[in-house]
XYZ file of N, CA and C in Angstrom:
366
model
N -18.081 -75.058 59.157
C -16.658 -74.656 59.687
C -15.873 -73.066 59.056
N -15.296 -72.398 59.670
C -14.489 -71.618 59.070
C -13.441 -71.427 59.233
N -12.642 -70.615 58.505
C -11.026 -70.745 58.804
C -10.808 -69.383 58.579
N -9.890 -68.701 59.119
C -9.180 -67.306 59.081
C -8.061 -67.252 58.062
N -8.075 -66.516 56.884
C -6.700 -66.531 56.350
C -6.105 -64.949 57.039
N -4.449 -65.487 57.080
C -3.901 -63.984 57.109
C -2.833 -63.721 56.063
N -2.266 -62.578 56.464
C -0.985 -62.219 55.443
C 0.018 -62.503 56.100
N 0.845 -62.049 55.017
C 2.672 -62.747 55.887
C 3.222 -61.610 56.567
N 2.035 -60.783 57.277
C 2.448 -59.741 58.460
C 1.378 -60.818 59.736
N 0.980 -61.028 59.727
C -0.378 -62.172 60.091
C -1.778 -61.216 60.400
N -1.581 -60.257 59.978
C -2.705 -59.017 59.785
C -4.010 -60.614 59.330
N -5.570 -60.795 59.635
C -6.589 -61.330 59.433
C -7.497 -60.451 58.596
N -6.974 -61.638 56.677
C -7.560 -60.523 55.722
C -8.570 -61.362 55.261
N -9.181 -62.624 55.302
C -10.113 -62.928 54.951
C -10.612 -64.420 55.732
N -11.859 -64.673 55.314
C -12.476 -66.235 55.776
C -12.601 -66.920 55.132
N -13.181 -68.553 55.434
C -13.763 -69.620 54.405
C -14.650 -69.938 55.239
N -15.925 -69.636 54.498
C -17.141 -70.556 55.146
C -17.015 -71.815 54.495
N -17.032 -73.219 55.179
C -17.166 -74.018 54.056
C -18.557 -74.977 54.901
N -19.178 -75.208 53.478
C -20.410 -76.300 54.071
C -20.891 -77.253 53.204
N -22.243 -77.961 52.884
C -21.944 -78.494 51.933
C -22.173 -78.042 50.526
N -22.859 -77.177 50.043
C -22.963 -76.925 49.028
C -21.107 -75.406 48.494
N -20.723 -74.913 49.203
C -20.029 -74.280 48.770
C -18.286 -74.089 49.714
N -17.556 -73.478 49.303
C -16.341 -73.030 50.247
C -16.312 -71.818 49.532
N -17.148 -70.664 50.584
C -16.710 -69.320 49.978
C -15.951 -68.436 50.518
N -14.930 -67.710 49.924
C -13.704 -66.855 50.489
C -14.681 -65.708 50.317
N -14.121 -65.289 51.902
C -15.307 -63.821 51.812
C -13.944 -62.563 52.881
N -14.197 -61.201 52.267
C -13.088 -60.368 52.984
C -14.121 -59.884 54.033
N -13.539 -59.470 55.291
C -14.168 -59.290 56.662
C -15.458 -58.012 56.653
N -15.485 -57.027 55.104
C -16.515 -56.335 54.649
C -17.880 -57.350 54.659
N -18.455 -58.625 54.652
C -18.860 -59.261 54.592
C -19.083 -59.459 52.355
N -18.352 -59.112 51.951
C -18.601 -59.483 50.557
C -17.632 -60.626 50.204
N -18.263 -61.847 49.104
C -17.722 -62.785 49.086
C -16.929 -62.574 47.520
N -15.480 -63.126 47.538
C -14.294 -62.711 46.497
C -14.158 -63.666 45.952
N -14.196 -65.227 46.693
C -13.951 -66.603 45.793
C -14.809 -67.536 46.322
N -13.955 -68.848 45.719
C -14.383 -69.713 46.403
C -13.174 -70.846 46.053
N -13.281 -72.141 46.483
C -12.614 -73.305 46.659
C -12.955 -73.913 45.938
N -12.316 -74.666 44.945
C -12.675 -75.655 43.866
C -11.874 -76.875 43.942
N -12.076 -78.055 44.743
C -10.387 -79.124 44.876
C -9.809 -77.908 45.732
N -8.434 -77.825 45.280
C -7.173 -76.982 45.808
C -6.837 -76.026 45.047
N -8.007 -75.605 44.044
C -7.606 -74.505 43.684
C -8.554 -73.370 43.849
N -8.401 -71.425 44.106
C -8.689 -70.881 44.582
C -9.633 -70.169 43.240
N -10.607 -69.823 43.069
C -11.127 -69.456 42.377
C -11.914 -67.936 42.499
N -11.898 -66.503 41.970
C -12.919 -65.456 42.150
C -14.084 -65.683 41.919
N -15.520 -64.699 42.329
C -16.509 -64.862 42.082
C -16.457 -64.534 40.440
N -15.789 -63.954 39.510
C -15.581 -63.860 38.528
C -15.407 -64.578 37.746
N -14.949 -65.850 37.913
C -14.928 -67.268 37.255
C -12.739 -67.287 37.163
N -11.956 -66.039 37.295
C -10.619 -66.551 37.597
C -10.419 -66.892 38.319
N -9.096 -67.821 37.659
C -8.182 -68.358 39.076
C -7.463 -67.872 39.514
N -7.395 -67.868 40.687
C -6.626 -66.539 41.881
C -5.334 -67.551 42.497
N -4.989 -69.190 42.597
C -4.085 -69.613 43.351
C -4.869 -70.642 43.556
N -3.657 -71.381 44.456
C -4.692 -73.038 45.086
C -4.028 -72.644 46.212
N -4.728 -73.373 46.906
C -4.924 -73.694 48.729
C -4.776 -75.034 48.911
N -3.054 -75.032 49.475
C -2.840 -76.662 50.086
C -1.834 -76.821 51.156
N -2.445 -77.352 51.911
C -2.127 -77.170 53.553
C -1.828 -76.014 54.419
N -3.212 -75.675 54.135
C -3.085 -73.873 55.213
C -2.316 -73.334 54.713
N -1.846 -73.033 53.147
C -1.079 -72.119 52.450
C -1.930 -71.483 51.362
N -2.261 -70.406 50.819
C -2.786 -69.972 49.707
C -1.361 -69.751 48.967
N -1.336 -69.749 47.986
C -0.081 -69.955 47.118
C -0.414 -68.944 45.512
N 0.265 -68.119 45.132
C -0.750 -67.036 43.846
C -0.217 -68.036 42.286
N -0.533 -67.240 41.372
C -0.601 -68.334 39.885
C 0.740 -68.590 39.449
N 1.921 -67.943 40.654
C 3.250 -68.812 40.031
C 3.885 -69.117 41.271
N 3.107 -69.613 42.196
C 3.437 -70.338 43.052
C 4.671 -69.802 44.247
N 4.059 -68.116 44.555
C 4.692 -68.041 45.770
C 3.743 -67.710 47.053
N 4.171 -67.872 47.965
C 3.180 -68.072 49.206
C 2.679 -66.162 49.666
N 1.247 -66.196 49.670
C 0.343 -64.826 49.785
C -0.460 -64.796 51.200
N -0.663 -66.214 51.399
C -1.744 -66.431 52.359
C -1.729 -67.270 53.522
N -2.281 -67.505 54.786
C -1.729 -68.321 54.980
C -2.657 -68.892 56.460
N -3.449 -69.901 56.605
C -4.161 -70.348 58.010
C -2.821 -70.097 59.463
N -4.085 -69.897 60.563
C -2.956 -69.556 61.977
C -2.450 -70.177 62.310
N -2.232 -71.359 61.679
C -1.087 -72.700 62.289
C 0.153 -72.510 61.391
N 0.155 -71.863 60.089
C 0.963 -71.990 58.771
C 1.692 -70.634 59.105
N 1.342 -69.540 59.497
C 1.615 -68.133 59.521
C 2.820 -68.134 59.895
N 4.094 -67.618 59.398
C 5.355 -67.768 59.722
C 5.552 -66.417 60.729
N 4.826 -65.702 61.349
C 4.488 -64.799 62.477
C 3.593 -64.920 63.455
N 3.702 -64.693 64.410
C 2.174 -64.634 65.351
C 1.134 -63.102 65.062
N 0.264 -64.098 64.577
C -1.082 -63.782 63.978
C -1.645 -62.889 65.316
N -2.786 -61.783 64.273
C -3.324 -60.751 65.727
C -4.803 -61.432 65.071
N -5.730 -61.108 66.210
C -7.092 -61.481 66.613
C -7.841 -60.918 65.017
N -8.833 -62.166 65.002
C -9.392 -61.557 64.031
C -10.537 -60.620 64.453
N -11.157 -59.783 63.239
C -12.599 -59.421 63.870
C -13.108 -60.142 63.903
N -14.566 -59.495 64.449
C -16.231 -60.456 64.268
C -16.528 -60.709 62.634
N -16.828 -61.772 62.423
C -17.037 -62.342 61.207
C -18.597 -61.451 60.817
N -19.167 -61.262 59.656
C -20.124 -60.134 59.604
C -21.486 -61.664 59.169
N -22.342 -61.578 59.956
C -24.023 -62.480 60.070
C -23.738 -62.802 58.558
N -23.930 -62.253 57.506
C -24.501 -62.465 56.082
C -23.524 -61.999 54.907
N -23.202 -62.719 54.342
C -22.169 -62.746 53.154
C -22.771 -62.075 51.827
N -22.234 -60.594 50.939
C -23.422 -60.410 49.859
C -22.456 -61.399 48.851
N -23.168 -62.164 48.402
C -22.705 -62.702 47.023
C -22.817 -62.538 45.936
N -22.409 -61.970 44.516
C -22.539 -61.513 43.336
C -23.063 -62.883 42.711
N -23.573 -62.925 41.368
C -23.497 -64.252 40.582
C -22.236 -64.977 39.695
N -22.143 -65.944 40.810
C -20.722 -66.474 39.822
C -20.798 -66.478 38.515
N -19.506 -66.183 38.514
C -18.818 -66.280 36.461
C -18.718 -67.702 36.371
N -18.993 -68.384 34.972
C -18.490 -69.497 34.872
C -16.369 -69.646 35.030
N -16.298 -70.724 35.633
C -15.182 -71.233 36.089
C -14.109 -71.315 34.593
N -13.194 -70.209 35.041
C -12.250 -70.619 33.548
C -11.109 -72.316 34.023
N -10.634 -72.828 33.179
C -10.125 -73.772 33.210
C -8.814 -73.355 34.061
N -8.353 -74.328 34.851
C -7.380 -74.302 35.597
C -5.873 -74.303 35.689
N -5.127 -73.552 36.023
C -3.648 -73.289 35.206
C -3.070 -74.156 35.907
N -1.638 -74.007 34.560
C -0.781 -75.070 35.392
C -0.185 -74.859 36.542
N 0.064 -76.172 37.477
C 0.184 -75.834 38.694
C 1.952 -75.707 38.883
N 2.668 -74.351 39.189
C 3.992 -74.285 39.123
C 4.316 -74.768 40.646
N 5.987 -75.079 40.407
C 6.773 -74.996 41.256
C 6.484 -74.696 42.628
N 5.882 -74.994 43.865
C 5.253 -74.120 45.268
C 6.695 -74.050 45.433
N 6.703 -72.726 46.262
C 7.985 -72.445 46.945
C 7.850 -71.772 48.092
N 8.562 -71.472 49.015
C 8.557 -71.102 50.314
C 8.674 -69.304 50.357
N 8.869 -68.902 49.233
C 9.165 -67.195 49.340
C 7.778 -66.425 49.099
N 7.515 -65.246 49.418
C 6.164 -64.625 49.479
C 6.110 -63.906 48.330
N 4.957 -64.052 48.032
C 4.474 -62.868 46.414
C 4.784 -62.336 47.144
N 4.697 -61.258 45.800
C 4.507 -59.356 45.895
C 3.495 -58.827 46.152
N 2.493 -59.704 45.706
C 0.943 -59.067 45.681
C 0.743 -59.563 46.891
N -0.534 -58.695 47.731
C -0.941 -58.573 49.207
C -2.324 -59.614 48.715
N -2.494 -60.198 50.080
C -3.666 -61.524 50.066
C -4.946 -61.044 49.653
N -5.007 -59.480 50.412
C -6.271 -59.054 50.170
C -6.465 -58.115 48.715
N -5.516 -58.148 48.167
C -5.218 -57.798 46.136
C -5.637 -58.741 45.739
N -5.150 -60.186 46.116
C -5.055 -61.034 45.300
C -6.756 -61.519 45.172
N -7.185 -61.231 46.753
C -8.673 -61.539 46.524
C -9.511 -60.971 45.793
N -9.109 -59.599 45.897
C -10.315 -58.246 45.233
C -10.558 -58.524 43.645
N -9.246 -58.881 43.463
C -9.071 -59.722 41.737
C -10.019 -59.918 41.337
N -11.074 -61.335 42.228
C -11.840 -62.274 42.288
C -13.175 -61.328 41.866
N -13.371 -60.446 42.525
C -14.829 -59.346 42.629
C -15.315 -59.466 41.628
N -16.458 -59.996 41.720
C -17.294 -59.604 40.264
C -17.785 -58.084 40.053
N -17.733 -57.985 39.167
C -17.918 -56.323 38.769
C -19.110 -55.760 38.794
């Protein structure tokens, strides 16, 4: 199963590939930048990036930064064709989860693509 993530303007930024073993988050260039573990989003580098709850991605401060199509506050634009293959680096050891802040309906100052890019393995 695949899910597209949109930023607050409705632009498709990333997608989630769910299978039996992994829940990988990739950018449209095919580079895996993160994954889901329970309701937490981790970068490939092991850093916690935020939470994914009920179709909304929240940053570490509890602000909304990304959305599925049905949770996006604006009309979404069409997603590009997904790459045939994902480029995955070596997944680093996951850090301990941060304390979940109160979740807000306000938008994060960080753009979704920038947040996900911070999870890239160097």
